[in-house]
Each structure stands twice: as C-alpha cells, then as structure tokens.
Tab-separated table of C-alpha atoms in Angstrom:
chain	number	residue	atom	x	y	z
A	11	UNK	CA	29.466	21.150	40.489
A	12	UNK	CA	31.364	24.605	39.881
A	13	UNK	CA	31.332	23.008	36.197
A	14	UNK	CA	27.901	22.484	35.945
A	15	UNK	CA	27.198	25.862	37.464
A	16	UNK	CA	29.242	27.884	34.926
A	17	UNK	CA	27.708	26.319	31.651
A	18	UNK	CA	24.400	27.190	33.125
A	19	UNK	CA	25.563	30.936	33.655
A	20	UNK	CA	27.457	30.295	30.202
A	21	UNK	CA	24.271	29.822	28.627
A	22	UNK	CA	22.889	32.604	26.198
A	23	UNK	CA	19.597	32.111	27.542
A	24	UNK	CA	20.805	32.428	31.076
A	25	UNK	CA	23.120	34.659	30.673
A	26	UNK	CA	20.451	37.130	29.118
A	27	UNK	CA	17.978	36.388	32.335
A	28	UNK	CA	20.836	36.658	34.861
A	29	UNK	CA	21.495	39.988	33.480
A	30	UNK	CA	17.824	41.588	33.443
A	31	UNK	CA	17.582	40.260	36.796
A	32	UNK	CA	20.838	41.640	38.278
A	33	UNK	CA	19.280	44.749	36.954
A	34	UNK	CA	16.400	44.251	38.056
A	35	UNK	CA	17.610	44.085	41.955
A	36	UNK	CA	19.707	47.560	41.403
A	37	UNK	CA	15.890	48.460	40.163
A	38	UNK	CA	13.900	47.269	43.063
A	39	UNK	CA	16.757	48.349	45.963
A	40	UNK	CA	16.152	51.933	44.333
A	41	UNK	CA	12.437	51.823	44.328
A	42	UNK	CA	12.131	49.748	47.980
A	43	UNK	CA	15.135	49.638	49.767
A	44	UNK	CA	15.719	53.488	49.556
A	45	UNK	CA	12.423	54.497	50.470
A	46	UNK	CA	12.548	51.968	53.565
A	47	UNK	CA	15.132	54.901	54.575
A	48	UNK	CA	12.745	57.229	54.140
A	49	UNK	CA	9.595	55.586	55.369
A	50	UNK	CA	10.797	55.420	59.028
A	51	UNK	CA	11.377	59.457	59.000
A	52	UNK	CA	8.547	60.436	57.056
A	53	UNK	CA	6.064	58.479	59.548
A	54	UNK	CA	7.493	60.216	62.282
A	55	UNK	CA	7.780	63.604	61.081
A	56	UNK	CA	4.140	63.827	59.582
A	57	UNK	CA	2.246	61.456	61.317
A	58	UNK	CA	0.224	58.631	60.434
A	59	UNK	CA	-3.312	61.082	59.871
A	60	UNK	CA	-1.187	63.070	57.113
A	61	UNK	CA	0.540	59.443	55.720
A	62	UNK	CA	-3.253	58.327	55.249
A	63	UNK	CA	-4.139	61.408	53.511
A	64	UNK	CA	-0.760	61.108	50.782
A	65	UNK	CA	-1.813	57.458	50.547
A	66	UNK	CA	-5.788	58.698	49.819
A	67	UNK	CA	-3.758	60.802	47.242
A	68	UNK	CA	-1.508	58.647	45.763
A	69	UNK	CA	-4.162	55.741	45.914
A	70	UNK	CA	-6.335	57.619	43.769
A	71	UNK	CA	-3.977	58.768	41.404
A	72	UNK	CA	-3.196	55.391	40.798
A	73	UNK	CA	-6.307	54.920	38.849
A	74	UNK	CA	-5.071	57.168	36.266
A	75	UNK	CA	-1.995	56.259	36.130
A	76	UNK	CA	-3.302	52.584	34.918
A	77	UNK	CA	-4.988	54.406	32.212
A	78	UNK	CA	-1.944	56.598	31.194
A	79	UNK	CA	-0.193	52.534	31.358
A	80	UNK	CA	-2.902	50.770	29.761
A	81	UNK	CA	-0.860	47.596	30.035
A	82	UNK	CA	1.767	48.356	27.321
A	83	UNK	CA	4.196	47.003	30.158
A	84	UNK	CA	2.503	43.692	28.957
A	85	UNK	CA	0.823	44.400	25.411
A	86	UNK	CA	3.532	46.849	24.369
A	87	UNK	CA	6.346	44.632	25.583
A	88	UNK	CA	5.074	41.671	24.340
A	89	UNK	CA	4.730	43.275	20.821
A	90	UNK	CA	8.456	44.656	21.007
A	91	UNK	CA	10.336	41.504	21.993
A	92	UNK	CA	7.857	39.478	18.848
A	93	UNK	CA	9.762	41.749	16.425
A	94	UNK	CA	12.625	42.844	18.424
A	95	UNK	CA	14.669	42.368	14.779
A	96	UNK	CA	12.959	44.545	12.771
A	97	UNK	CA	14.059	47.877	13.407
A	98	UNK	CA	11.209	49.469	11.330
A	99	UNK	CA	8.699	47.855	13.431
A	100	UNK	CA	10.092	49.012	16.255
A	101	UNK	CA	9.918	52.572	15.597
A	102	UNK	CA	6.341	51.679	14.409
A	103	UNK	CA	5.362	50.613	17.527
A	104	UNK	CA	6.863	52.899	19.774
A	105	UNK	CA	5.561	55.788	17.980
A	106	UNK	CA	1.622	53.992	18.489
A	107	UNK	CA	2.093	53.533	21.896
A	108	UNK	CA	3.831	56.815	22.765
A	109	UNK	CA	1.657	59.166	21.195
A	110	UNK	CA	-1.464	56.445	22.522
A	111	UNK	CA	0.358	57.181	26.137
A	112	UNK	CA	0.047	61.134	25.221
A	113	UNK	CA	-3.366	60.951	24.414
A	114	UNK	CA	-4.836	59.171	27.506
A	115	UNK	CA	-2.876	61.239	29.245
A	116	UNK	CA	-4.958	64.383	27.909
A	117	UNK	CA	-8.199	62.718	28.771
A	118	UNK	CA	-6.989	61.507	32.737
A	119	UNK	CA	-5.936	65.157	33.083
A	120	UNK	CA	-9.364	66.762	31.982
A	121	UNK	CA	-11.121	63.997	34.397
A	122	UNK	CA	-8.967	64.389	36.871
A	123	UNK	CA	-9.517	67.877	37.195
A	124	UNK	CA	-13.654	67.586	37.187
A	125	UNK	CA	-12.857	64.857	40.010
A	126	UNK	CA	-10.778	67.915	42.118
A	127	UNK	CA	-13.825	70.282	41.953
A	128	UNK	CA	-16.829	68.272	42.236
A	129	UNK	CA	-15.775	66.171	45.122
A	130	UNK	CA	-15.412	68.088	48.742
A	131	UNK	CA	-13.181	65.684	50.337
A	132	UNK	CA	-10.878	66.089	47.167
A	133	UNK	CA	-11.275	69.746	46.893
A	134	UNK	CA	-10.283	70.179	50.683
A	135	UNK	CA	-7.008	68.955	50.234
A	136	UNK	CA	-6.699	70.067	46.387
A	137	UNK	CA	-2.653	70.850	46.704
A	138	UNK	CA	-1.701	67.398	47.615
A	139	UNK	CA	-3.778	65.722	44.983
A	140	UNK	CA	-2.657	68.017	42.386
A	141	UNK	CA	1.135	67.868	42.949
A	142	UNK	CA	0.230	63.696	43.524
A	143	UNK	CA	-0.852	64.073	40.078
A	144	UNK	CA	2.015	64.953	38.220
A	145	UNK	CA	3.792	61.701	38.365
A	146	UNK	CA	1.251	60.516	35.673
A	147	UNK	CA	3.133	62.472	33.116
A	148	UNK	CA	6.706	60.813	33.963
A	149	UNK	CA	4.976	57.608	33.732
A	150	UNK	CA	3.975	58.677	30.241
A	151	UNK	CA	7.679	59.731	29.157
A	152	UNK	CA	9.271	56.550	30.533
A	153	UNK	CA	8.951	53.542	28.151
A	154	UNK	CA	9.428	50.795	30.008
A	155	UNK	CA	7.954	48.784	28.028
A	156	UNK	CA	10.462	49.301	24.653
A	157	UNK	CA	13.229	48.257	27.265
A	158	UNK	CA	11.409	45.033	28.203
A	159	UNK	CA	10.699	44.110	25.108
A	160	UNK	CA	14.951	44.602	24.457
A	161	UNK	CA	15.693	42.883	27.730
A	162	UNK	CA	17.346	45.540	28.032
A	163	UNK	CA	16.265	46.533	31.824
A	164	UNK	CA	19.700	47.730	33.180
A	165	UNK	CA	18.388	51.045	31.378
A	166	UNK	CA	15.711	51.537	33.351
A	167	UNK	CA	17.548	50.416	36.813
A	168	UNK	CA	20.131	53.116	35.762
A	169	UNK	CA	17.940	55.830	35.300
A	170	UNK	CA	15.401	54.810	38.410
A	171	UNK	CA	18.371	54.302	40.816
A	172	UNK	CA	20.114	58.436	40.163
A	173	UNK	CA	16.412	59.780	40.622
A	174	UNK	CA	15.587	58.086	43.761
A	175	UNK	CA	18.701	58.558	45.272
A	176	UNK	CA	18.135	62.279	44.712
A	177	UNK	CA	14.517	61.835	45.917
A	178	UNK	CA	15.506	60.169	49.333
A	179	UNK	CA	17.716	63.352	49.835
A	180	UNK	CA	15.047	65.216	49.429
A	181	UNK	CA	13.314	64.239	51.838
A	182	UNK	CA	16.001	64.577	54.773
A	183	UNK	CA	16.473	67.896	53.445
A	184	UNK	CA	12.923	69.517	52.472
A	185	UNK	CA	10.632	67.012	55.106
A	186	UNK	CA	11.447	69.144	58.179
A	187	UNK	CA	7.769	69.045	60.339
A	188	UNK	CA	4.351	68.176	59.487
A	189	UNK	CA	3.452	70.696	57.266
A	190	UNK	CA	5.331	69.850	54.810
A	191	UNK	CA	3.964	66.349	54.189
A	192	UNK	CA	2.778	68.180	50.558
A	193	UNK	CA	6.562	67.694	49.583
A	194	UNK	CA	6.652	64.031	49.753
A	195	UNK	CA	4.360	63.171	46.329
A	196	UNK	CA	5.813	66.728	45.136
A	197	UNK	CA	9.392	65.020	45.185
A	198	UNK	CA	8.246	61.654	44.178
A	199	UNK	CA	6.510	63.418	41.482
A	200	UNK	CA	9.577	65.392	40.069
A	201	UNK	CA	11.386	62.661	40.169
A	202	UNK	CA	9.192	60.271	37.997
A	203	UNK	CA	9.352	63.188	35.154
A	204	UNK	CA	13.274	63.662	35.030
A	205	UNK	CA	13.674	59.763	35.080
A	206	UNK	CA	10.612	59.775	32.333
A	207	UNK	CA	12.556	62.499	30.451
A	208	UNK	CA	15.532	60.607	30.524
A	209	UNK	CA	14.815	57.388	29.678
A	210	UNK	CA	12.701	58.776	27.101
A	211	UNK	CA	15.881	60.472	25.293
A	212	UNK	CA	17.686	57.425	25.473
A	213	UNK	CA	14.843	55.320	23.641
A	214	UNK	CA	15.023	57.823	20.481
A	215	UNK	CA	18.575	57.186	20.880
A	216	UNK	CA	18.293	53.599	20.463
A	217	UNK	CA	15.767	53.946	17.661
A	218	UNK	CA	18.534	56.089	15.764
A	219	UNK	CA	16.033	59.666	16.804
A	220	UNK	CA	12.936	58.195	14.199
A	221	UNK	CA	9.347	58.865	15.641
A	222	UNK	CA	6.369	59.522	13.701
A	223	UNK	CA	3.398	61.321	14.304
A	224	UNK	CA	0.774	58.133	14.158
A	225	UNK	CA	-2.900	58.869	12.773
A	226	UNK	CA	-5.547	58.455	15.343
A	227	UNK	CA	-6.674	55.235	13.552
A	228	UNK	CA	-3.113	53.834	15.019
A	229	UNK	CA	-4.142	55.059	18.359
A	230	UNK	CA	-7.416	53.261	18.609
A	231	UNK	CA	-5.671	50.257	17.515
A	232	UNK	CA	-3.092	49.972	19.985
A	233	UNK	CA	-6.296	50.844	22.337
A	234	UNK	CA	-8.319	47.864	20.942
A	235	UNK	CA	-5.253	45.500	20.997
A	236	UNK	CA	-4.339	46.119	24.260
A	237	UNK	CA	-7.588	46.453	25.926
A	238	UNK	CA	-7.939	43.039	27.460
A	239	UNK	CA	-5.472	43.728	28.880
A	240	UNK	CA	-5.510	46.816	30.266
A	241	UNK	CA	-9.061	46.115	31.607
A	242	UNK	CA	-7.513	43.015	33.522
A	243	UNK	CA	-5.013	45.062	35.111
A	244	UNK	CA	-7.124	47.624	36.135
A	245	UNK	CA	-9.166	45.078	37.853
A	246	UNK	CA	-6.192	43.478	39.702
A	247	UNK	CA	-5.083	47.593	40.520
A	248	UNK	CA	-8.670	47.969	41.518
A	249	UNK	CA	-8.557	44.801	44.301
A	250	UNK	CA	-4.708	46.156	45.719
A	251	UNK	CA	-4.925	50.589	45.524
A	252	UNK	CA	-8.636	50.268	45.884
A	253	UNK	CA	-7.775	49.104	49.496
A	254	UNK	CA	-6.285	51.895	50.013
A	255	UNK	CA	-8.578	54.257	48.394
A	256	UNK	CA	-12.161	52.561	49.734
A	257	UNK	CA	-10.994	53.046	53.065
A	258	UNK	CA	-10.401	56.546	52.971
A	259	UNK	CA	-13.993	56.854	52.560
A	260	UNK	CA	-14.907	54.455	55.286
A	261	UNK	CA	-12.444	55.815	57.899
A	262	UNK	CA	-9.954	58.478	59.379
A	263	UNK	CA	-6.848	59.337	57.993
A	264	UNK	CA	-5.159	57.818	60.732
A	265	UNK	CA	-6.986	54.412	60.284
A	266	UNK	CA	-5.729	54.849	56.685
A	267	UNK	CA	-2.293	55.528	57.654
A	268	UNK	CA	-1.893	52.401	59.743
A	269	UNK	CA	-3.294	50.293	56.510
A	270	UNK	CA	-0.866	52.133	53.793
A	271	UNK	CA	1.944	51.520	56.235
A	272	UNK	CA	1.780	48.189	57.114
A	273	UNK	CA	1.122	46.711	53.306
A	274	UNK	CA	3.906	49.348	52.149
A	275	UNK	CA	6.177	47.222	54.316
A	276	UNK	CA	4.962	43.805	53.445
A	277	UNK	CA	4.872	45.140	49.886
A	278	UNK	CA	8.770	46.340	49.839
A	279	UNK	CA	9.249	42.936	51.249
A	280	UNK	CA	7.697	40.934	48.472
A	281	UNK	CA	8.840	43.343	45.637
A	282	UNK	CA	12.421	43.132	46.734
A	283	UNK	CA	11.909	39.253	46.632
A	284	UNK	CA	9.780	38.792	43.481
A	285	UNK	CA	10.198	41.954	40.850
A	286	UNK	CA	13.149	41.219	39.477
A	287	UNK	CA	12.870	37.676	38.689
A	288	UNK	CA	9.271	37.912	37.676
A	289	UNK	CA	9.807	40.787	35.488
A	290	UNK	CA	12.747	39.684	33.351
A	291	UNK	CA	11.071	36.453	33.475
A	292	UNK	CA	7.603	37.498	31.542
A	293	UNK	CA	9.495	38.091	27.953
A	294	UNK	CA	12.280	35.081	28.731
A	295	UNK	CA	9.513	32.835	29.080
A	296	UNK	CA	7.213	34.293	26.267
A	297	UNK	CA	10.250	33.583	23.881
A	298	UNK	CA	10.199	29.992	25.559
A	299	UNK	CA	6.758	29.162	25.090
A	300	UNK	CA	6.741	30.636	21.241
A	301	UNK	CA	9.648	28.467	20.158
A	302	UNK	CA	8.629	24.955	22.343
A	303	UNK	CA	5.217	24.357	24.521
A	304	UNK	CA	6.455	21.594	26.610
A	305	UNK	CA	10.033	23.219	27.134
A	306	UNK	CA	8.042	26.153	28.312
A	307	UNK	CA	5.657	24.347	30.582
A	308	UNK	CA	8.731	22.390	32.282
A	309	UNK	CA	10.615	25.549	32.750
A	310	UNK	CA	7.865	26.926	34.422
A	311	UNK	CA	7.504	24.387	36.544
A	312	UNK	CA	11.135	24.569	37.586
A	313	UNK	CA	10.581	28.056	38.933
A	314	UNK	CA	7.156	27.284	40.760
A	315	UNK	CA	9.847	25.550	43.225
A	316	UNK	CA	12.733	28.334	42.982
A	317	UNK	CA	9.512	30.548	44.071
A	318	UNK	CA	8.404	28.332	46.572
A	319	UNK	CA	11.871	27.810	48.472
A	320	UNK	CA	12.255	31.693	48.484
A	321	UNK	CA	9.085	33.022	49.227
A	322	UNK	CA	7.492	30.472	51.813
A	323	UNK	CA	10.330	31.176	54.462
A	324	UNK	CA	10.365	35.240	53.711
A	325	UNK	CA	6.418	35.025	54.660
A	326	UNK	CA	6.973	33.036	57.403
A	327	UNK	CA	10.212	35.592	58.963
A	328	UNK	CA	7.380	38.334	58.028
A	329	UNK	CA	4.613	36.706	60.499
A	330	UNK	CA	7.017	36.643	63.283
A	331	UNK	CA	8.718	39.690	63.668
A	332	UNK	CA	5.562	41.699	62.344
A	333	UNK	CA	6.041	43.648	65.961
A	334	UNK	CA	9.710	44.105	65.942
A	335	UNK	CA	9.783	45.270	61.892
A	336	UNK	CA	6.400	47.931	62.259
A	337	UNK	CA	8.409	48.860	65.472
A	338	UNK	CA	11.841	49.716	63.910
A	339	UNK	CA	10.223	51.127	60.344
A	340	UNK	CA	7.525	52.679	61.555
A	341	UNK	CA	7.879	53.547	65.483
A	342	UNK	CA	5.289	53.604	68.513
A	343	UNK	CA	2.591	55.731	66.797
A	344	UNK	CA	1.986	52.675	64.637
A	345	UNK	CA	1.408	49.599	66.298
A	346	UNK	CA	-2.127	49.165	65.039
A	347	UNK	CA	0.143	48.019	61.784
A	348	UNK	CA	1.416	44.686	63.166
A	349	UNK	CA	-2.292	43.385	62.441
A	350	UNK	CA	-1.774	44.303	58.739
A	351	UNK	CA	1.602	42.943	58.377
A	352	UNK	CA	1.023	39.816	60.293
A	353	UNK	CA	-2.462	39.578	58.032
A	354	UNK	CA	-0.244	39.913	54.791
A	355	UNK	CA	2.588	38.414	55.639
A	356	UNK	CA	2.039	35.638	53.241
A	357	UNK	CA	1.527	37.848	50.326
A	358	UNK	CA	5.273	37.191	49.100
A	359	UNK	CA	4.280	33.230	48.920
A	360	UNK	CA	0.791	33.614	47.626
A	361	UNK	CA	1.572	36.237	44.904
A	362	UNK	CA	4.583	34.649	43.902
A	363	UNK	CA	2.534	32.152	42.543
A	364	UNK	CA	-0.155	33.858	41.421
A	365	UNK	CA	2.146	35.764	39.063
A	366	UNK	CA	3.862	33.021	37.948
A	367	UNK	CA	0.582	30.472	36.838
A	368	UNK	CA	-1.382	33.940	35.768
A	369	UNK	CA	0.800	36.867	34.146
A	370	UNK	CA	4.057	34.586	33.417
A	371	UNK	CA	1.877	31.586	32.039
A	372	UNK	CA	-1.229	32.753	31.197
A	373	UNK	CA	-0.829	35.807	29.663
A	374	UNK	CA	2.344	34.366	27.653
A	375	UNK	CA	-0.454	31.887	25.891
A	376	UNK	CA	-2.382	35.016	25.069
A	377	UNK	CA	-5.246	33.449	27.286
A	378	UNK	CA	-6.079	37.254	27.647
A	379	UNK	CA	-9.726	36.526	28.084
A	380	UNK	CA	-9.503	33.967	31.034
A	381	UNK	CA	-6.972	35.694	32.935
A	382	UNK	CA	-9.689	38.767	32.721
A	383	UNK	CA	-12.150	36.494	33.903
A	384	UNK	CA	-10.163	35.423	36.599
A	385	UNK	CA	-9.220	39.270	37.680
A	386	UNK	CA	-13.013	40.510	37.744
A	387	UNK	CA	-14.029	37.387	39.971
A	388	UNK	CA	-11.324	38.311	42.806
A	389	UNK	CA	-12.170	42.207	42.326
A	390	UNK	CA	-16.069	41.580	43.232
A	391	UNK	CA	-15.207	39.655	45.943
A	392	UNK	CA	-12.719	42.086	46.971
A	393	UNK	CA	-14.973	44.874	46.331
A	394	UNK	CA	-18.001	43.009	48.653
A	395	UNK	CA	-15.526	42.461	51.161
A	396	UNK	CA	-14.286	45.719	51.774
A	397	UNK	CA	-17.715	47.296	52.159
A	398	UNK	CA	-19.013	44.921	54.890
A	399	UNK	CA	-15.574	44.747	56.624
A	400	UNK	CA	-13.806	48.477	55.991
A	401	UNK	CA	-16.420	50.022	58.544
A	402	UNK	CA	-16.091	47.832	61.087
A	403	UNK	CA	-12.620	46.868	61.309
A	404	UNK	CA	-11.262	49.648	59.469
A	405	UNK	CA	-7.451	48.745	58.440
A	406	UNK	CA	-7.916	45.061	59.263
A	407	UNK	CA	-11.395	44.178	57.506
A	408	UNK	CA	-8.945	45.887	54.637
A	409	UNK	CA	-5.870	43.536	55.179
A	410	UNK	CA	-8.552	40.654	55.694
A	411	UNK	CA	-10.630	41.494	51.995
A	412	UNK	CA	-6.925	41.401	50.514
A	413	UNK	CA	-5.711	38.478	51.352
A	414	UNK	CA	-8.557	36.756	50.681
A	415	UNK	CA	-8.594	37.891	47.381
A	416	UNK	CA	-4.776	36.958	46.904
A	417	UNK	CA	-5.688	33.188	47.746
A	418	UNK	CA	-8.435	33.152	45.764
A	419	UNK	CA	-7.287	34.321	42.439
A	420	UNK	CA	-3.817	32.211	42.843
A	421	UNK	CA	-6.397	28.842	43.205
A	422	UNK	CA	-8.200	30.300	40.536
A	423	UNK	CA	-5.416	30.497	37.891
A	424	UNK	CA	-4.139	26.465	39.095
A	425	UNK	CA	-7.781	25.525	38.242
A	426	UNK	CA	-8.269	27.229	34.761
A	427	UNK	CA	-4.536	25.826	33.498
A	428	UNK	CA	-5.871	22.535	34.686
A	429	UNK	CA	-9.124	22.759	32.963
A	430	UNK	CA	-7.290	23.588	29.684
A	431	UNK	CA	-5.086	21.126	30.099
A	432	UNK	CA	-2.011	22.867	31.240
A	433	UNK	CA	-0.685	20.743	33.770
A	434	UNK	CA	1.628	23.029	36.669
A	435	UNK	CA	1.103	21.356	39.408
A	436	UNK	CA	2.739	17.986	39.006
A	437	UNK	CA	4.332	16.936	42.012
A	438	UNK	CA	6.067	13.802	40.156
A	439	UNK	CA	7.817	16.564	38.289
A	440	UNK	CA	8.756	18.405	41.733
A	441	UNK	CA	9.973	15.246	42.792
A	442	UNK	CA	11.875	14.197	40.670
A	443	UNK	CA	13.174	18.045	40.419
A	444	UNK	CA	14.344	18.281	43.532
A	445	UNK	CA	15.940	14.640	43.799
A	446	UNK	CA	18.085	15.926	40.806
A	447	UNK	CA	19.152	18.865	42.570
A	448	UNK	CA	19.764	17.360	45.534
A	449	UNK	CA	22.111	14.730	43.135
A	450	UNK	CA	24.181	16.999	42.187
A	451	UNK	CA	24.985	18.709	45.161
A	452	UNK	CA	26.040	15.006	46.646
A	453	UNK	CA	28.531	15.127	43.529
C-alpha cells in the first residue's frame, strides 16, 4: 500500500499537481481562512447595514474587475501552458495580455467614474465605492495567469499569503468603531496593488526583464480570442455578485448584509474545499486531454468521485450547524443568515461538479461556445428569479434564485457532454473505481 502510494506521489505528473495544489491551500487559507478572523470582528464592529453597503460596493466593483480579467485566467493560461517551451512566445503573450489588461483598465476607470456621478445611491456613498475601486488596478498588475500557465502557483500563494496577513492586521488595528467601515475595501484594496506589484516584478524576472510595447492590433486580438470567454464568465459573475448587487436595489443595507454574510461563509467553506484542486487541475488536465482523449475522460472521471466523497459530507456538516457557525462567525445581530447558509449549504457539492464537467472538461475541449450557452441560460433564469423573489423575501428569494441556478447549470453541463458524446457519468466506471480502491486498501 505505502508502495503503491509513493510511486503515485513519485509520478512527474503527480508530483507537479500535488505541488500546485499544496500551494494552492497556503493560497486559499490566506484568502479564506484569514479573513474568517476578520469577518467575525468586522460584523460586529460595523454592523450588518454598513457590511451590506461594502458588499453593494465591492459587488459592483466586481463587474469591472471581470472586464479588467477578461478571462485570461482561462484564455491567457491556456495559451501559456500550449507553449510553455518557447520562451519567445511567452514574452509575446504576456506583453498582449498585459498591456490588453492596461487598456481595459483605462476604459472601466472612465465608466466607472460616469457610474459615481450619475447614479444618487452611488454618489451618496462616493468614498467607499471609490477606495472599493482601486483593487481593479492590483488585479491588473498581478498575472496570474503567466503563473498558471507555468504551474507555477506557489508564486502567487507566496505573494497572496504576506499581503493578507498584513491586511488582517489591519483591520484589528485601523477597524476601531463603525465609522471606519471605509477602511475595510481601503485595506483590501492596498493590499491587492502591493501583491499586484510584486508578483508583477517577479514575472519580468522570470521572462529575463523582456516586455514589448504591443500595437493595438495585438490588443484587439487577444480581445477577440478571448472573448467567448470572457463573455461566459461574466455571465456566471453576473448569476453569483449580481446577487449581491440586485438586492441592494431591492432592499436595505441590512437585508443585504445578512445575504453577503451568510454566502461569504458558505463561500469560504467551498473555496477552502474546491480552489486548490480545481485550479491546478484546469492546465493538468488540459495537458491530459491534448496528449490522449480517453486518458483524459477517465481521469476525469476519477475525480468526479474524489469530488463527490469530499464535498457531499462538507455540505451536509454545513446544513446542520448553519445556527451554531452564523452564531460563532457572525454573532446575534445575524441570525437572519442561518436561512442563507442552510439554503446554500450544498453549494460545495453542486459546484464541485459543475466546475469539474463545465470549466475543467468543457472548456479544456475548447467547447467555448456551449459552455457560453450554458452560462447565459442559468443567468436569465437567475436574473428572472431574483426580480420576482428579491422583493419579497429579500436575502432568501436571493439564496433561493442561486441555488437554483447552481443545480441547473451543473445538469446542464452532464446533458450537453452527453449529447456530444462525452460520456462522465458512467456508473460502471464508478464501480468498478471504487471496488479497486477499496482492493487495495484490503491489501
């Protein structure tokens, strides 16, 4: 057994995955397990009406930062790890998509600052939304995507886990009362750009310092390559931060802070669980599927069970101590929030396969065009559902639209790779799977 288990390790292959996802985890207990130290004292100190009005903020900054984004974590990265051995190419690429990043970034800001004086509910609260803003621009120095592409990830989880040390004791130290819930995107925000400026020193670095200024005939291509793309994951942005966003408009902050709360836990939850693994996973398995189909297909398979044995009994320990977990994170003033945990709490089950039969499987066959398809069909329904429900029942017509969206789009990718002949679900396969696991265990 201890054999068996050390030439799998061993293994190039596995060693390479083990690594990016060991990374990964420092990654995600920076980004999620940190700020579940701050969440608890930031609730308390400001309150859930001035949490709803950060998350209004941060919701809505969100939109642009999908544009600053536009998918290079999937276009871009795919690209890099294709010719990952041709240093020329590389600079080539990163140059496109930097200067592509810089250039979006010029048109959110001039949009985003239209947006600040033409809308009063904006305009009210302009300081918030401006220093909420200024994360964009760390999200445009840090490429991410170049050290995907590497599998090289422990890079990032270096740089991410300094920053948001230093931004969790920021908070204990500059969150003192209410009024200053305008410091919590302001240090979030500061600390995206030095992590941004770091990582994006270490990238020219690794590229030997070559960049070139591209012509703007480079920038519309990377635009027109990675558009499906990008208009896919602004759909599946639009049917999770829209939440957020649609019921700001719909209801008090309070109401708001009780929704952004409650999924902020469930989502810490299911990003601890599934980040990692799914995103070291997307190039591993691209580089699968390029060399060998079926070797691809049955790998995938494999790790539709790994998902299922790890996520089905997190969702499950989420349902039932939704009261105890809102009470501990997020105290008395919140209790309206065990509704939106309990309605999520399968999220970490649901998504976990939803990423792994649409952005791990799909998207790795370049099916670009019916995973769009598949995006835009749950964000209308989302959309529908959060205007007849987000009046009424406020944060739980919200959690409700959500999760039916979740199940829908996760049946929706199972039926399109079965329609094109892709065949995941194959319970003979899980069978016979498992019985080999169990196998060798006995021995």
């Amino acid at each position: 057994m201890f054999n068996k288990l050390r030439n799998i390790i061993s293994h190039p292959e596995h060693k390479i995955l083990l690594k990016n996802t060991f990374s990964l985890s420092i990654l995600q207990f920076a980004n999620y397990i940190l700020p579940l130290i701050t969440i608890p004292y930031v609730v308390r100190v400001i309150g859930p009406d001035r949490f709803g009005l950060v998350s209004f903020a941060q919701a809505f900054v969100t939109y642009f930062l999908l544009v600053v984004n536009y998918g290079f974590d999937l276009s871009a990265t795919r690209e890099i790890s294709s010719n990952r051995d041709d240093k020329n190419a590389l600079i080539r690429i990163y140059s496109n998509v930097l200067f592509t990043k810089a250039f979006l970034f010029t048109l959110c800001t001039f949009v985003f600052m239209i947006s600040i004086l033409l809308i009063p509910k904006f305009r009210e609260n302009i300081l918030v939304f401006v220093v909420s803003y200024l994360i964009v621009a760390g999200y445009v120095l840090f490429p991410t995507w170049l050290f995907q592409g590497l599998e090289k990830l422990y890079i990032t989880s270096i740089f991410n886990f300094i920053v948001k040390l230093l931004f969790t004791m920021g908070i204990f130290i500059f969150v003192r009362e209410r009024s200053d819930f305008y410091l919590v995107p302001l240090l979030m925000s500061s600390g995206q750009i030095f992590a941004g400026s770091l990582a994006l020193l270490y990238s020219l670095k690794l590229l030997g310092w070559k960049i070139y200024l591209p012509r703007l005939g480079n920038i519309f291509q990377e635009l027109k390559t990675g558009f499906s793309v990008f208009i896919s994951l602004v759909f599946i942005n639009f049917y999770t931060v829209s939440n957020t966003f649609i019921l700001g408009f719909f209801a008090p902050n309070e109401k708001v802070g009780y929704f952004a709360s409650g999924s902020k836990l469930v989502l810490v939850f299911q990003t601890l669980i599934l980040a990692p693994l799914a995103q070291s996973l997307y190039p591993h398995v691209g580089k699968i599927l390029r060399n060998d189909l079926n070797k691809g297909i049955e790998y995938i398979k494999k790790f539709s069970v790994v998902i299922t044995m790890i996520t089905f009994p997190a969702s499950i320990f989420l349902f039932a101590f939704a009261p105890i977990i809102v009470k501990v994170f997020l105290g008395e003033q919140y209790l309206p929030s065990i509704n939106v945990v309990r309605i999520l709490s399968f999220f970490p089950f649901i998504i976990g396969l939803s990423n792994l039969f649409g952005i791990q499987t799909t998207l790795n066959l370049k099916m670009d065009k019916d995973f769009f398809r598949v995006i835009v069909g749950g964000s209308i329904i989302n959309l529908v559902l959060n205007i007849l429900l987000d009046g009424k029942l406020a944060e739980v017509g919200s959690s409700i639209s959500w999760l039916i969206t979740e199940i829908y789009i996760t049946i929706a990718f199972m039926v399109l790779l079965e329609a094109k002949g892709i065949k995941i679900i194959d319970f003979k396969f899980y069978s016979k799977f498992i019985t080999g696991v169990i196998k060798s265990r006995e021995i």
